[in-house]
Amino acid sequence: MTAAETHDVVVAGGGPAGLATATEAAHAGLDVLLVEREAEIGSPVHTSGATAPATVERYGVPQELYHPITSLRFAGPEREAVFKYDKPVLVIIDVRGTYKFLGARAAEAGVDIRTGATARQPVLDDAGAVTGLAIEAGDEESQLAAKVVVDASGYRAAISKLAGLHTGFERFGVGAEVELIAPSCRQDEALLIVGSRYAPAGYAWVFPWGQQRVRVGVGVHHGDVRSDPRDHLELLLTEADRVGVDLTDAQRTEDHFGLIPADGLAPRFAGNGILAVGDAACQATLVVGEGIRVSLDAGGEAGRVIAAAIQNGTQASGGLAPYEATFRRANERSLNIGRYINRRLATFDDEEWNEKLELLQAVPRGTLPRLLQSDFSIGTALTMLTGHPRLWGRVARYADELELLRLPLNEGR
Ligand SMILES: Cc1cc2nc3c(=O)[nH]c(=O)nc-3n(C[C@H](O)[C@H](O)[C@H](O)COP(=O)(O)OP(=O)(O)OC[C@H]3O[C@@H](n4cnc5c(N)ncnc54)[C@H](O)[C@@H]3O)c2cc1C
């Protein structure tokens, strides 16, 4: 099949990773096409939308599209830990609204967004470099020529696998969520629930996002357990008062379902003529499965590297490698520690959770949001330990196992 169209960059997937990559590449003056298989950007929703206040500020998301959280509560089988703040430490975004805003921002930068178009497979040359993408829209199949193809299609990483960039993922966080109009539910507090009753090998959440709207969800790790998060979610909804959540007169407005890869960073996510961004490269932090911020930031970096490589004509001969190198330098160590913690948390029984929540209460409240984002920098660790001797013994106990400083040097996937 001959190429129907030619573009500098073709991006597969219109989530945060694809939109950020496309926007940055278009800002650099490139001709960018983004294909999204769904009929519109932002639907259906498959994320619960919690992110850092700094992220929405950095990307200029309008205030009416996010809701501030000033209290974090962790509920275990018999213990809980509560952290209260003067300023928002977390925001819950209007997912559809925010993704549409990011889509409009991409279009403004010059990105051609084609919805209802599914990326099917990469086109490879004899040397194995990617030179285009086959897509399907309605009954029409076509082949697009591109200097760079970006796989931002999420957890399946289908284009990366077919291009031989990496082999995909085997362990996934599987999440089921409902949106409610819940007039009696607190709107200032995000709640994470742990323990076997509602979230074996995972956690459940209650995230308010303004105007009486609340997302209640359960995520479990397939690979560790096979239970269906929807069953646990139904139980949680019927007995929410047991975890201090008032769902009196709540009305269910939407059901969501989604997967997030939980294997750890892909062994390779920049090749010749192709790179993977976001969940397609397993870039989310795994302590609580936070991928929106990372996908946006990684996409920005990907867009800049693509522009430089195309300008130098090196996109098929190693010119995309700096994207992977920069991402690894900035994130790999923390992501590896987060993955380690994620795997350990998945093995806790209820007794261990009670014990850990008691310990969690000793973590300085200023440090907690950073730990949830998998920021395990030395600075964060020192802040946490200073003045909190109760934590010292634990850290010493786990330090060997974590191989804290050597981890990124020794570990692949
Ligand atoms: C249940 C759940 C809750 C979560 N909660 C949070 C949270 O609170 N905070 C947070 O930061 N992260 C959260 N995450 C993680 C976060 O949603 C992801 O890490 C993030 O969405 C990754 O962005 P992405 O752009 O890589 O992928 P996605 O958001 O998955 O976007 C991929 C896009 O590609 C499209 N697509 C797929 N295949 C094709 C194809 N072949 N052709 C064209 N288009 C295609 C999809 O329709 C989609 O629009 C959660 C994940 C799950 C599953």
Coordinates of C-alpha atoms and ligand atoms in Angstrom, one line a residue:
M1 CA 0.0 0.0 0.0
T2 CA 1.4 3.4 -0.8
A3 CA 1.2 6.2 1.8
A4 CA -2.0 8.2 1.6
E5 CA -0.5 11.1 3.6
T6 CA 2.9 12.3 4.8
H7 CA 3.5 13.9 8.2
D8 CA 6.5 14.8 10.2
V9 CA 5.0 13.1 13.3
V10 CA 2.1 10.7 13.7
V11 CA 0.9 10.2 17.3
A12 CA -1.2 7.2 18.2
G13 CA -3.4 8.0 21.2
G14 CA -5.1 11.2 22.5
G15 CA -4.6 10.8 26.3
P16 CA -2.3 13.1 28.3
A17 CA 0.9 11.5 26.8
G18 CA -0.1 11.8 23.2
L19 CA -1.6 15.3 23.6
A20 CA 1.5 16.6 25.3
T21 CA 3.9 15.1 22.8
A22 CA 1.9 16.4 19.8
T23 CA 1.5 19.9 21.3
E24 CA 5.3 20.2 22.0
A25 CA 6.2 18.9 18.5
A26 CA 3.7 21.3 16.8
H27 CA 5.0 24.2 18.8
A28 CA 8.4 23.4 17.3
G29 CA 6.9 23.9 13.9
L30 CA 6.4 20.3 12.9
D31 CA 3.4 18.9 10.9
V32 CA 1.7 16.6 13.5
L33 CA -1.2 14.3 13.1
L34 CA -2.7 12.7 16.2
V35 CA -5.1 9.7 15.8
E36 CA -7.5 8.7 18.6
R37 CA -9.6 5.6 18.3
E38 CA -12.5 7.0 20.3
A39 CA -15.1 9.4 18.9
E40 CA -13.8 12.2 21.2
I41 CA -10.9 13.2 23.3
G42 CA -11.5 12.5 27.0
S43 CA -14.2 9.9 26.7
P44 CA -14.7 7.3 28.0
V45 CA -13.0 8.2 31.3
H46 CA -10.6 5.5 32.6
T47 CA -8.7 7.4 35.3
S48 CA -9.7 8.8 38.6
G49 CA -8.0 12.1 38.0
A50 CA -5.9 12.9 41.1
T51 CA -2.8 14.9 40.4
A52 CA -0.5 17.5 42.0
P53 CA -1.7 21.2 42.1
A54 CA 1.6 22.1 40.4
T55 CA 0.7 20.0 37.4
V56 CA -2.6 21.8 36.6
E57 CA -0.8 25.1 37.2
R58 CA 2.1 24.2 34.9
Y59 CA -0.3 23.2 32.0
G60 CA -2.6 26.2 32.5
V61 CA -5.7 24.0 33.3
P62 CA -8.5 26.4 34.1
Q63 CA -9.5 26.4 37.8
E64 CA -13.1 25.3 37.1
L65 CA -11.6 22.0 35.8
Y66 CA -10.1 20.9 39.0
H67 CA -11.1 20.5 42.7
P68 CA -8.7 21.1 45.6
I69 CA -8.1 18.6 48.3
T70 CA -6.9 19.7 51.8
S71 CA -7.2 16.4 53.7
L72 CA -5.8 13.0 53.0
R73 CA -7.1 10.0 54.9
F74 CA -5.9 6.4 54.8
A75 CA -8.3 3.9 56.2
G76 CA -7.1 0.4 57.0
P77 CA -8.9 -2.6 58.5
E78 CA -8.7 -1.2 62.1
R79 CA -6.5 1.9 61.9
E80 CA -6.5 5.1 60.0
A81 CA -4.1 8.0 59.4
V82 CA -5.3 11.5 58.7
F83 CA -3.3 14.4 57.3
K84 CA -4.7 17.9 57.1
Y85 CA -3.3 20.8 55.2
D86 CA -3.8 24.6 55.0
K87 CA -3.4 24.6 51.2
P88 CA -4.4 22.0 48.6
V89 CA -2.0 19.1 48.3
L90 CA -3.9 17.3 45.6
V91 CA -6.4 18.2 43.0
I92 CA -9.0 16.0 41.4
I93 CA -9.5 17.0 37.8
D94 CA -12.6 17.0 35.7
V95 CA -11.1 14.4 33.4
R96 CA -13.2 15.0 30.3
G97 CA -13.0 18.7 30.7
T98 CA -9.2 18.7 31.3
Y99 CA -8.4 16.3 28.4
K100 CA -10.6 18.4 26.1
F101 CA -8.7 21.5 27.3
L102 CA -5.4 19.7 26.5
G103 CA -6.9 18.7 23.1
A104 CA -7.9 22.3 22.3
R105 CA -4.4 23.4 23.3
A106 CA -2.9 20.9 20.9
A107 CA -5.2 22.0 18.1
E108 CA -4.2 25.6 18.8
A109 CA -0.6 24.7 18.4
G110 CA -1.4 23.2 15.0
V111 CA -1.9 19.5 15.7
D112 CA -4.4 17.8 13.3
I113 CA -6.5 15.7 15.7
R114 CA -8.4 12.8 14.0
T115 CA -10.8 11.0 16.3
G116 CA -12.5 7.7 15.4
A117 CA -9.1 6.6 13.8
T118 CA -7.3 3.6 15.2
A119 CA -3.6 2.9 14.8
R120 CA -3.2 -0.6 13.6
Q121 CA 0.5 -1.2 13.0
P122 CA 3.7 0.5 12.3
V123 CA 5.3 0.5 8.9
L124 CA 8.9 -0.6 9.0
D125 CA 11.7 -0.3 6.5
D126 CA 14.2 -3.0 5.7
A127 CA 16.5 -2.0 8.5
G128 CA 13.6 -2.1 11.0
A129 CA 13.2 1.6 11.4
V130 CA 9.7 2.9 11.6
T131 CA 8.6 5.0 8.7
G132 CA 4.9 5.3 9.1
L133 CA 1.7 4.0 10.6
A134 CA -1.3 2.0 9.2
I135 CA -4.6 3.3 10.5
E136 CA -8.2 2.4 10.2
A137 CA -11.1 5.0 10.3
G138 CA -14.6 3.6 9.7
D139 CA -14.2 1.1 6.9
E140 CA -11.2 2.9 5.5
E141 CA -7.6 1.6 5.9
S142 CA -4.7 3.8 5.0
Q143 CA -1.0 4.1 5.5
L144 CA 0.6 7.3 6.7
A145 CA 4.2 8.1 6.1
A146 CA 5.9 9.8 9.1
K147 CA 9.4 10.7 10.1
V148 CA 8.5 9.8 13.7
V149 CA 5.7 7.6 15.1
V150 CA 4.7 8.0 18.7
D151 CA 3.0 5.2 20.6
A152 CA 0.9 7.0 23.2
S153 CA -1.9 4.4 23.0
G154 CA -1.8 3.4 26.6
Y155 CA -1.3 0.1 28.5
R156 CA -1.6 -2.2 25.5
A157 CA 1.4 -0.6 23.9
A158 CA 0.4 -2.3 20.7
I159 CA 2.4 -0.2 18.3
S160 CA 5.6 -0.5 20.4
K161 CA 5.2 -4.3 20.5
L162 CA 4.7 -4.6 16.7
A163 CA 7.7 -2.3 16.1
G164 CA 9.9 -4.4 18.3
L165 CA 10.5 -1.5 20.7
H166 CA 9.6 -3.6 23.7
T167 CA 7.5 -6.7 24.5
G168 CA 4.6 -5.2 26.4
F169 CA 3.5 -5.7 30.0
E170 CA 2.2 -8.6 32.1
R171 CA 1.2 -7.1 35.4
F172 CA -1.6 -4.6 35.6
G173 CA -3.5 -2.5 38.1
V174 CA -7.1 -3.1 37.2
G175 CA -9.6 -0.4 38.3
A176 CA -13.3 -0.1 38.5
E177 CA -14.9 3.2 39.5
V178 CA -18.3 4.9 39.7
E179 CA -19.1 8.5 39.6
L180 CA -21.8 9.6 42.0
I181 CA -23.7 12.7 42.9
A182 CA -23.4 12.4 46.7
P183 CA -24.8 15.4 48.5
S184 CA -23.6 14.2 52.0
C185 CA -20.1 13.2 51.1
R186 CA -17.2 15.4 52.2
Q187 CA -15.7 17.5 49.4
D188 CA -12.3 18.4 51.0
E189 CA -10.9 15.0 51.7
A190 CA -9.4 12.3 49.5
L191 CA -9.6 8.8 51.0
L192 CA -7.5 5.8 50.3
I193 CA -8.7 2.5 51.7
V194 CA -6.5 -0.5 52.1
G195 CA -7.0 -4.1 53.4
S196 CA -8.5 -7.3 52.1
R197 CA -12.2 -6.4 52.4
Y198 CA -12.4 -3.8 49.7
A199 CA -9.0 -3.9 48.0
P200 CA -6.9 -7.1 48.2
A201 CA -3.5 -6.4 46.6
G202 CA -4.5 -2.9 45.8
Y203 CA -6.4 0.0 47.3
A204 CA -9.8 1.7 47.0
W205 CA -10.4 5.4 46.8
V206 CA -13.0 8.1 47.4
F207 CA -12.1 11.3 45.4
P208 CA -14.5 14.2 45.5
W209 CA -14.3 16.6 42.5
G210 CA -16.7 19.4 43.3
Q211 CA -20.4 20.2 43.1
Q212 CA -21.3 17.0 45.1
R213 CA -19.5 14.8 42.6
V214 CA -17.5 11.9 43.9
R215 CA -15.5 9.1 42.3
V216 CA -15.4 5.9 44.3
G217 CA -13.2 3.2 42.9
V218 CA -11.3 0.0 43.6
G219 CA -8.0 -1.1 42.0
V220 CA -6.4 -4.5 42.4
H221 CA -3.2 -5.9 40.8
H222 CA -3.8 -8.7 38.3
G223 CA -0.7 -10.7 38.5
D224 CA -1.0 -10.8 42.3
V225 CA -4.8 -11.6 42.6
R226 CA -7.5 -12.4 40.0
S227 CA -10.5 -10.9 41.8
D228 CA -12.7 -8.6 40.0
P229 CA -12.5 -5.0 41.3
R230 CA -16.2 -4.5 40.4
D231 CA -17.2 -7.0 43.1
H232 CA -15.2 -5.2 45.8
L233 CA -16.5 -1.8 44.6
E234 CA -20.2 -2.9 44.9
L235 CA -19.4 -4.0 48.5
L236 CA -17.7 -0.8 49.3
L237 CA -20.7 1.2 47.9
T238 CA -23.1 -0.7 50.1
E239 CA -21.1 -0.2 53.3
A240 CA -19.2 3.1 52.7
D241 CA -20.2 4.2 56.2
R242 CA -17.8 1.6 57.6
V243 CA -15.0 3.7 56.3
G244 CA -16.5 7.0 57.3
V245 CA -18.0 8.0 54.0
D246 CA -21.6 9.3 53.8
L247 CA -23.2 8.2 50.6
T248 CA -26.8 9.0 51.7
D249 CA -29.0 9.7 48.7
A250 CA -26.1 9.2 46.3
Q251 CA -27.0 8.8 42.7
R252 CA -24.8 6.8 40.3
T253 CA -24.1 8.7 37.1
E254 CA -21.3 6.8 35.4
D255 CA -19.2 3.6 35.5
H256 CA -15.5 3.6 34.6
F257 CA -13.0 0.8 34.1
G258 CA -9.3 1.0 33.3
L259 CA -5.9 -0.7 33.4
I260 CA -2.5 0.6 34.2
P261 CA 0.7 -1.4 33.5
A262 CA 2.5 -2.1 36.8
D263 CA 5.6 -4.0 35.5
G264 CA 8.0 -1.1 35.8
L265 CA 9.5 1.1 33.1
A266 CA 9.8 -0.5 29.7
P267 CA 13.3 -1.7 28.9
R268 CA 13.4 0.4 25.8
F269 CA 11.1 3.3 24.8
A270 CA 13.0 5.1 22.1
G271 CA 14.0 3.5 18.8
N272 CA 14.6 4.4 15.3
G273 CA 11.6 6.4 14.0
I274 CA 9.5 5.5 17.0
L275 CA 9.1 6.3 20.7
A276 CA 6.6 5.3 23.4
V277 CA 5.2 7.8 25.9
G278 CA 3.1 7.4 29.0
D279 CA 1.5 4.0 29.8
A280 CA 2.8 2.6 26.5
A281 CA 6.2 2.9 28.2
C282 CA 4.9 2.1 31.7
Q283 CA 6.1 5.5 33.0
A284 CA 3.5 5.9 35.8
T285 CA 4.6 6.0 39.4
L286 CA 3.4 2.9 41.0
V287 CA 3.0 3.8 44.7
V288 CA -0.6 4.9 44.0
G289 CA -0.6 4.5 40.2
E290 CA -0.1 8.1 39.2
G291 CA 0.4 8.6 35.5
I292 CA -1.2 11.9 34.3
R293 CA 1.6 14.2 35.5
V294 CA 4.3 11.8 34.3
S295 CA 2.7 11.4 30.9
L296 CA 2.3 15.1 30.4
D297 CA 5.9 15.8 31.4
A298 CA 7.3 12.9 29.4
G299 CA 5.3 14.0 26.4
G300 CA 6.7 17.5 26.5
E301 CA 10.3 16.0 26.6
A302 CA 9.4 13.6 23.8
G303 CA 8.1 16.5 21.6
R304 CA 11.3 18.5 22.1
V305 CA 13.6 15.6 21.3
I306 CA 11.5 14.7 18.2
A307 CA 11.9 18.3 16.9
A308 CA 15.6 18.3 17.4
A309 CA 16.1 14.9 15.8
I310 CA 14.0 15.8 12.8
Q311 CA 15.8 19.1 12.4
N312 CA 19.1 17.1 12.4
G313 CA 17.8 14.3 10.3
T314 CA 18.7 11.8 12.9
Q315 CA 15.3 10.4 13.9
A316 CA 16.1 7.0 12.3
S317 CA 19.7 6.8 13.5
G318 CA 19.7 7.3 17.2
G319 CA 18.4 10.9 17.4
L320 CA 15.4 9.9 19.6
A321 CA 17.6 8.3 22.3
P322 CA 18.1 11.5 24.4
Y323 CA 14.4 11.3 25.2
E324 CA 14.8 7.9 26.9
A325 CA 18.1 8.9 28.5
T326 CA 16.7 12.1 30.0
F327 CA 13.6 10.3 31.3
R328 CA 15.7 7.6 32.9
R329 CA 18.0 10.0 34.5
A330 CA 15.2 12.0 36.0
N331 CA 12.8 9.2 37.0
E332 CA 14.2 5.7 36.9
R333 CA 15.5 5.5 40.4
S334 CA 12.3 6.7 42.0
L335 CA 10.1 4.7 39.7
N336 CA 12.1 1.5 40.6
I337 CA 11.7 2.2 44.3
G338 CA 8.0 2.9 43.8
R339 CA 7.6 -0.4 41.9
Y340 CA 9.3 -2.2 44.7
I341 CA 7.0 -0.6 47.3
N342 CA 3.9 -1.3 45.1
R343 CA 4.9 -5.0 45.0
R344 CA 5.4 -5.1 48.7
L345 CA 2.1 -3.4 49.5
A346 CA 0.3 -5.9 47.3
T347 CA 1.5 -8.7 49.7
F348 CA 0.3 -7.1 53.0
D349 CA -2.3 -8.8 55.1
D350 CA -4.7 -6.9 57.3
E351 CA -2.5 -7.1 60.3
E352 CA 0.4 -5.6 58.4
W353 CA -1.8 -2.8 57.1
N354 CA -2.9 -1.9 60.6
E355 CA 0.8 -1.7 61.6
K356 CA 1.8 0.3 58.5
L357 CA -1.0 2.8 59.0
E358 CA 0.2 3.4 62.5
L359 CA 3.7 4.0 61.2
L360 CA 2.3 6.2 58.3
Q361 CA 0.9 8.6 60.9
A362 CA 4.5 9.3 61.9
V363 CA 5.4 10.5 58.4
P364 CA 5.7 14.3 58.4
R365 CA 2.6 15.6 56.6
G366 CA 4.6 17.8 54.2
T367 CA 6.5 14.7 52.9
L368 CA 3.5 12.5 52.3
P369 CA 2.3 14.0 49.0
R370 CA 5.9 13.6 47.6
L371 CA 6.1 10.0 48.7
L372 CA 2.7 9.3 47.0
Q373 CA 4.2 10.7 43.8
S374 CA 7.2 8.3 44.2
D375 CA 9.6 11.1 44.9
F376 CA 12.2 9.1 46.8
S377 CA 14.9 11.6 46.4
I378 CA 17.5 11.8 49.2
G379 CA 16.1 15.2 50.2
T380 CA 12.6 13.7 50.7
A381 CA 14.1 10.8 52.7
L382 CA 16.1 13.1 54.9
T383 CA 13.1 15.4 55.5
M384 CA 11.1 12.4 56.5
L385 CA 13.6 11.0 58.9
T386 CA 14.7 14.2 60.6
G387 CA 13.0 14.4 63.9
H388 CA 11.1 11.1 63.4
P389 CA 13.2 8.4 65.1
R390 CA 10.3 5.9 64.9
L391 CA 11.0 5.6 61.2
W392 CA 14.7 5.1 61.4
G393 CA 14.6 1.4 62.4
R394 CA 12.2 0.6 59.5
V395 CA 14.3 2.4 56.9
A396 CA 17.4 0.6 58.1
R397 CA 15.6 -2.7 58.0
Y398 CA 14.5 -2.2 54.4
A399 CA 17.6 -0.4 53.1
D400 CA 19.5 -3.6 52.2
E401 CA 16.5 -5.0 50.4
L402 CA 15.9 -1.8 48.5
E403 CA 19.5 -1.4 47.6
L404 CA 18.4 2.2 47.7
L405 CA 21.2 3.8 45.8
R406 CA 22.2 0.9 43.5
L407 CA 18.7 0.1 42.3
P408 CA 18.7 1.9 39.0
L409 CA 22.1 0.8 38.1
N410 CA 21.4 -2.9 38.6
E411 CA 17.8 -3.3 37.6
G412 CA 16.3 -3.6 34.2
R413 CA 12.7 -4.8 34.3
Ligands
LIG1 C1 -8.5 3.0 37.3 C2 -7.4 4.0 37.1 C3 -7.3 5.1 37.9 C4 -6.2 6.0 37.8 N1 -6.1 7.1 38.5 C5 -5.1 7.9 38.4 C6 -5.1 9.1 39.1 O1 -5.9 9.4 40.0 N2 -4.1 10.0 38.9 C7 -3.1 9.7 37.9 O2 -2.2 10.6 37.7 N3 -3.1 8.6 37.2 C8 -4.1 7.7 37.4 N4 -4.2 6.6 36.6 C9 -3.1 6.4 35.6 C10 -3.3 7.3 34.4 O3 -4.7 7.3 34.0 C11 -2.5 6.8 33.3 O4 -1.2 6.6 33.7 C12 -2.5 7.9 32.2 O5 -3.8 8.0 31.7 C13 -1.6 7.5 31.0 O6 -1.8 8.4 30.0 P1 -1.5 7.9 28.5 O7 -1.8 9.1 27.6 O8 -0.2 7.2 28.4 O9 -2.6 6.8 28.2 P2 -4.2 6.8 28.2 O10 -4.7 7.9 29.1 O11 -4.7 5.5 28.4 O12 -4.5 7.3 26.7 C14 -4.4 6.5 25.6 C15 -5.3 7.0 24.5 O13 -5.0 6.2 23.4 C16 -6.2 5.8 22.8 N5 -5.9 4.6 22.0 C17 -5.7 3.4 22.5 N6 -5.4 2.5 21.5 C18 -5.4 3.3 20.3 C19 -5.1 3.0 19.0 N7 -4.7 1.7 18.6 N8 -5.2 4.0 18.1 C20 -5.6 5.2 18.5 N9 -5.8 5.6 19.7 C21 -5.7 4.6 20.7 C22 -7.1 5.6 23.9 O14 -8.5 5.7 23.5 C23 -6.7 6.8 24.8 O15 -7.4 7.9 24.5 C24 -5.2 5.7 36.8 C25 -5.3 4.6 36.0 C26 -6.4 3.7 36.1 C27 -6.5 2.5 35.2

